[in-house]
Amino acid sequence: MYKQTFTLLMGLALILHTGVGWAEATVSAPRWAIDFFDDFDTFDETNWRDQIVWVNGEDHCYVRDGLHNTREVSDGSLKLRVVDLGEPRPCDNMSKKGKRHPDTAFVGGRISSKNRKEFVKGRWTARLRVPDSGQNGMFPAWWLLGALNNEAPVEEDDETVCWPLVGSGEIDIFEHHGDGGPDHYAARIIENLGYCDGGDWQGAMLVQEAKMENYHEYAVEWLGNDIIFRLDGEEVYRIDDKGDLFPEPLFAILNFAKIKPGPITGPWLMEVDWVKHESLAKDP
């Protein structure tokens, strides 16, 4: 207490002696301005779309329009689920190499803001929870992908860049691998190795504990040339001097995937309260 009081008095004395204002004598925190916010009162198709793809050898089939209750907006939140239909059915999901997904009994929900809401840098945050985490094959995620990515849907002439080259870069803000047990998630950037499908998944990754049945705010931001990951507003991981690896506009993805064969038990649910993007406010 004595040290704190002494420091405060010395600071006041310096200000009085030099005539510098209090605001000028302290370091100002960055000011963020919200430029996109969705609290999921409805499913707003100007913000989101179902994304129908087959990646990572996933064992389920993504479906459209919330079929089989895989995507639901109710009571002010988005629910994404993996659902067991009981028997294999045809799936129209295609891989980036044109291979069709085999018949499967499992269906899931995946939405993206591609060609809807895309931003360069700034800060992305989602408030979400995953009850009953830690089940075998669970893979819910909240992440970003470069807007020039050449995976479906492709609507613009410049959407020709293969993952994870610049223009198609990936940042994972929240990714839960249920095989590793409950109540943890990974946050990372994927550094491209200079060729299609060449990405370093492990070199810049944090594994962080979180009580996943509870809502938490999961965020990534660019500050200077650093990339900072936050949990409930607190910095948990900083990647120094790598921000310019992702100069392109990025869109957001929310999905619940099943990445291993075998049965599922109980409901597989990721519930999202809201999503927002902020940009650093300019000085008046």
Coordinates of N, CA, C and O in Angstrom, one line a residue, residues 12-97:
L12 N 1.8 12.5 -9.5 CA 1.1 13.8 -9.4 C 2.1 15.0 -9.4 O 1.9 16.0 -10.0
A13 N 3.2 14.8 -8.6 CA 4.2 15.8 -8.5 C 4.8 16.1 -9.9 O 5.1 17.2 -10.3
L14 N 5.1 15.0 -10.7 CA 5.6 15.2 -12.0 C 4.7 16.0 -12.9 O 5.1 16.9 -13.7
I15 N 3.4 15.7 -12.8 CA 2.4 16.4 -13.7 C 2.4 17.9 -13.3 O 2.4 18.7 -14.2
L16 N 2.4 18.2 -12.0 CA 2.3 19.6 -11.5 C 3.6 20.3 -11.9 O 3.5 21.5 -12.3
H17 N 4.7 19.6 -11.9 CA 6.0 20.3 -12.2 C 6.1 20.6 -13.7 O 6.6 21.6 -14.1
T18 N 5.6 19.6 -14.5 CA 5.8 19.8 -16.0 C 4.7 20.4 -16.7 O 4.8 20.8 -17.9
G19 N 3.5 20.4 -16.1 CA 2.3 20.9 -16.7 C 1.7 20.0 -17.7 O 0.8 20.4 -18.4
V20 N 2.1 18.7 -17.7 CA 1.5 17.7 -18.5 C 0.2 17.2 -17.9 O 0.1 16.9 -16.7
G21 N -0.8 17.1 -18.8 CA -2.2 16.7 -18.3 C -2.1 15.2 -17.9 O -1.3 14.4 -18.3
W22 N -3.1 14.8 -17.0 CA -3.1 13.4 -16.5 C -3.3 12.4 -17.7 O -2.7 11.4 -17.8
A23 N -4.2 12.8 -18.6 CA -4.4 11.9 -19.8 C -3.2 11.7 -20.6 O -2.9 10.6 -21.1
E24 N -2.4 12.8 -20.7 CA -1.2 12.7 -21.5 C -0.1 12.0 -20.8 O 0.8 11.4 -21.4
A25 N -0.2 11.9 -19.4 CA 0.9 11.2 -18.7 C 0.7 9.7 -18.6 O 1.5 9.1 -18.0
T26 N -0.5 9.3 -19.0 CA -0.8 7.8 -19.0 C -0.9 7.3 -20.4 O -1.2 8.0 -21.3
V27 N -0.7 6.0 -20.5 CA -0.8 5.4 -21.9 C -2.2 5.1 -22.1 O -2.9 4.4 -21.4
S28 N -2.7 5.6 -23.2 CA -4.1 5.4 -23.6 C -4.4 3.9 -24.1 O -3.6 3.4 -24.9
A29 N -5.4 3.3 -23.6 CA -5.8 2.0 -24.1 C -6.4 2.1 -25.5 O -7.0 3.2 -25.8
P30 N -6.2 1.1 -26.4 CA -6.8 1.2 -27.7 C -8.3 1.4 -27.6 O -8.9 0.8 -26.7
R31 N -8.9 2.1 -28.5 CA -10.3 2.3 -28.5 C -10.9 1.5 -29.7 O -10.4 1.7 -30.9
W32 N -11.9 0.7 -29.5 CA -12.4 -0.2 -30.5 C -13.9 0.3 -30.8 O -14.6 0.6 -29.9
A33 N -14.2 0.2 -32.1 CA -15.5 0.6 -32.6 C -16.2 -0.6 -33.2 O -15.6 -1.2 -34.1
I34 N -17.4 -0.9 -32.8 CA -18.1 -2.1 -33.4 C -18.6 -1.7 -34.8 O -19.3 -0.7 -35.0
D35 N -18.2 -2.6 -35.8 CA -18.7 -2.4 -37.1 C -19.6 -3.6 -37.6 O -20.1 -3.6 -38.7
F36 N -19.7 -4.6 -36.8 CA -20.6 -5.7 -37.1 C -21.0 -6.4 -35.8 O -20.1 -6.7 -34.9
F37 N -22.3 -6.6 -35.6 CA -22.8 -7.3 -34.4 C -24.0 -8.1 -34.7 O -24.9 -7.6 -35.3
D38 N -24.0 -9.4 -34.3 CA -25.2 -10.2 -34.6 C -25.5 -10.9 -33.2 O -24.7 -11.7 -32.8
D39 N -26.7 -10.7 -32.7 CA -27.1 -11.3 -31.4 C -28.0 -12.4 -31.6 O -28.6 -13.0 -30.7
F40 N -28.2 -12.9 -32.9 CA -29.0 -14.0 -33.2 C -30.4 -14.0 -32.7 O -30.9 -15.0 -32.2
D41 N -31.1 -12.8 -32.8 CA -32.5 -12.8 -32.6 C -33.2 -13.6 -33.8 O -34.3 -14.1 -33.6
T42 N -32.6 -13.5 -34.9 CA -33.0 -14.3 -36.1 C -31.8 -14.8 -36.8 O -30.7 -14.5 -36.4
F43 N -32.0 -15.7 -37.8 CA -30.9 -16.0 -38.7 C -30.9 -15.1 -39.8 O -31.7 -15.1 -40.7
D44 N -29.9 -14.1 -39.8 CA -29.9 -13.0 -40.7 C -29.0 -13.5 -42.0 O -27.8 -13.6 -41.9
E45 N -29.7 -13.6 -43.1 CA -29.0 -14.1 -44.3 C -28.1 -13.0 -45.0 O -27.4 -13.3 -45.9
T46 N -28.2 -11.8 -44.5 CA -27.3 -10.8 -44.9 C -25.9 -10.9 -44.2 O -24.9 -10.3 -44.6
N47 N -25.9 -11.7 -43.1 CA -24.7 -11.9 -42.3 C -24.1 -13.3 -42.6 O -22.9 -13.4 -42.6
W48 N -24.9 -14.3 -42.7 CA -24.5 -15.7 -42.7 C -25.1 -16.5 -43.8 O -26.2 -16.2 -44.3
R49 N -24.4 -17.6 -44.1 CA -24.9 -18.6 -45.1 C -24.5 -20.0 -44.6 O -23.5 -20.1 -43.9
D50 N -25.3 -21.0 -44.9 CA -24.8 -22.4 -44.7 C -23.7 -22.6 -45.7 O -23.7 -22.2 -46.9
Q51 N -22.6 -23.2 -45.2 CA -21.5 -23.6 -46.0 C -21.4 -25.1 -46.2 O -21.2 -25.8 -45.2
I52 N -21.5 -25.6 -47.4 CA -21.6 -27.0 -47.7 C -20.3 -27.4 -48.3 O -20.0 -27.2 -49.5
V53 N -19.4 -28.0 -47.5 CA -18.1 -28.5 -47.9 C -17.7 -29.8 -47.3 O -18.4 -30.2 -46.3
W54 N -16.7 -30.4 -47.8 CA -16.2 -31.6 -47.1 C -14.7 -31.4 -46.9 O -13.9 -31.4 -47.9
V55 N -14.2 -31.3 -45.7 CA -12.8 -31.1 -45.4 C -12.4 -31.9 -44.2 O -13.3 -32.4 -43.4
N56 N -11.1 -32.1 -44.0 CA -10.6 -32.8 -42.8 C -11.1 -34.2 -42.7 O -11.0 -34.7 -41.5
G57 N -11.6 -34.8 -43.7 CA -12.0 -36.2 -43.6 C -13.2 -36.3 -42.6 O -13.4 -37.4 -42.0
E58 N -14.0 -35.3 -42.5 CA -15.1 -35.3 -41.5 C -16.1 -36.4 -41.8 O -16.4 -36.8 -42.9
D59 N -16.6 -37.0 -40.7 CA -17.5 -38.2 -40.8 C -19.0 -37.8 -41.0 O -19.8 -38.7 -41.2
H60 N -19.3 -36.6 -40.9 CA -20.7 -36.2 -41.1 C -20.9 -35.4 -42.4 O -20.0 -35.1 -43.1
C61 N -22.2 -35.1 -42.6 CA -22.6 -34.4 -43.8 C -23.2 -33.0 -43.4 O -24.1 -33.0 -42.6
Y62 N -22.7 -31.9 -44.0 CA -23.3 -30.6 -43.7 C -24.6 -30.5 -44.5 O -24.6 -30.9 -45.7
V63 N -25.6 -30.0 -43.9 CA -26.9 -29.8 -44.6 C -27.4 -28.4 -44.5 O -26.9 -27.6 -43.7
R64 N -28.3 -28.0 -45.3 CA -28.8 -26.7 -45.5 C -30.1 -26.4 -44.7 O -30.8 -27.3 -44.4
D65 N -30.3 -25.1 -44.4 CA -31.5 -24.6 -43.9 C -31.9 -25.2 -42.5 O -33.1 -25.4 -42.2
G66 N -30.9 -25.7 -41.8 CA -31.2 -26.2 -40.5 C -31.9 -27.6 -40.5 O -32.5 -28.0 -39.5
L67 N -31.8 -28.3 -41.6 CA -32.4 -29.6 -41.7 C -32.0 -30.5 -40.6 O -30.8 -30.5 -40.2
H68 N -32.9 -31.3 -40.1 CA -32.7 -32.2 -38.9 C -32.3 -31.4 -37.7 O -31.6 -32.0 -36.8
N69 N -32.6 -30.2 -37.6 CA -32.3 -29.3 -36.4 C -30.8 -29.1 -36.2 O -30.3 -28.9 -35.1
T70 N -30.0 -29.2 -37.3 CA -28.6 -29.0 -37.2 C -28.2 -27.5 -37.0 O -27.2 -27.2 -36.5
R71 N -29.1 -26.6 -37.4 CA -29.0 -25.2 -37.2 C -30.3 -24.6 -36.7 O -31.3 -24.7 -37.4
E72 N -30.3 -24.0 -35.6 CA -31.5 -23.4 -35.0 C -31.2 -22.1 -34.4 O -30.2 -21.9 -33.7
V73 N -32.0 -21.1 -34.6 CA -32.0 -19.8 -33.9 C -33.2 -19.7 -33.0 O -34.3 -19.7 -33.6
S74 N -33.1 -19.6 -31.7 CA -34.2 -19.5 -30.8 C -33.7 -18.9 -29.5 O -32.6 -19.1 -29.1
D75 N -34.7 -18.2 -28.9 CA -34.4 -17.7 -27.5 C -33.1 -16.8 -27.5 O -32.4 -16.8 -26.5
G76 N -32.8 -16.2 -28.6 CA -31.7 -15.2 -28.7 C -30.3 -15.9 -28.8 O -29.3 -15.3 -28.6
S77 N -30.3 -17.1 -29.3 CA -29.0 -17.8 -29.6 C -29.0 -18.7 -30.8 O -30.1 -19.1 -31.2
L78 N -27.8 -18.9 -31.4 CA -27.7 -19.8 -32.5 C -27.2 -21.2 -31.9 O -26.3 -21.2 -31.0
K79 N -27.9 -22.3 -32.3 CA -27.5 -23.6 -31.9 C -27.0 -24.4 -33.2 O -27.8 -24.4 -34.1
L80 N -25.8 -24.9 -33.1 CA -25.3 -25.7 -34.1 C -25.1 -27.1 -33.5 O -24.5 -27.3 -32.4
R81 N -25.5 -28.2 -34.3 CA -25.5 -29.5 -33.7 C -25.0 -30.5 -34.7 O -25.0 -30.3 -35.9
V82 N -24.5 -31.6 -34.2 CA -24.3 -32.9 -35.0 C -25.4 -33.8 -34.5 O -25.6 -34.0 -33.3
V83 N -26.1 -34.4 -35.5 CA -27.3 -35.2 -35.2 C -27.1 -36.6 -35.8 O -26.6 -36.7 -37.0
D84 N -27.4 -37.6 -35.1 CA -27.4 -39.0 -35.6 C -28.8 -39.4 -36.2 O -29.8 -39.4 -35.4
L85 N -28.8 -39.7 -37.5 CA -30.1 -40.0 -38.1 C -30.4 -41.5 -38.0 O -31.5 -41.9 -38.5
G86 N -29.5 -42.3 -37.5 CA -29.8 -43.7 -37.2 C -29.4 -44.6 -38.3 O -29.2 -45.8 -38.0
E87 N -29.3 -44.2 -39.5 CA -28.8 -45.0 -40.6 C -28.2 -44.1 -41.7 O -28.5 -43.0 -41.9
P88 N -27.2 -44.7 -42.5 CA -26.5 -43.9 -43.5 C -27.5 -43.4 -44.6 O -28.4 -44.1 -45.0
R89 N -27.2 -42.2 -45.0 CA -28.0 -41.6 -46.1 C -27.0 -40.9 -47.1 O -25.9 -40.6 -46.7
P90 N -27.4 -40.7 -48.3 CA -26.6 -40.0 -49.3 C -26.2 -38.6 -48.8 O -27.0 -37.9 -48.1
C91 N -25.0 -38.1 -49.2 CA -24.5 -36.8 -48.8 C -23.9 -36.1 -50.1 O -23.1 -36.8 -50.8
D92 N -24.3 -34.9 -50.3 CA -23.8 -34.2 -51.5 C -22.6 -33.3 -51.3 O -22.2 -32.6 -52.2
N93 N -22.0 -33.4 -50.1 CA -20.8 -32.5 -49.8 C -19.6 -33.0 -50.7 O -19.4 -34.2 -50.8
M94 N -18.9 -32.0 -51.2 CA -17.8 -32.3 -52.1 C -16.5 -31.8 -51.5 O -16.4 -30.8 -50.9
S95 N -15.4 -32.6 -51.7 CA -14.1 -32.1 -51.3 C -13.5 -31.1 -52.3 O -14.1 -31.0 -53.4
K96 N -12.5 -30.4 -51.9 CA -11.8 -29.5 -52.8 C -11.3 -30.1 -54.1 O -11.0 -29.5 -55.1
K97 N -11.1 -31.5 -54.0 CA -10.6 -32.2 -55.2 C -11.7 -32.9 -55.9 O -11.5 -33.7 -56.8

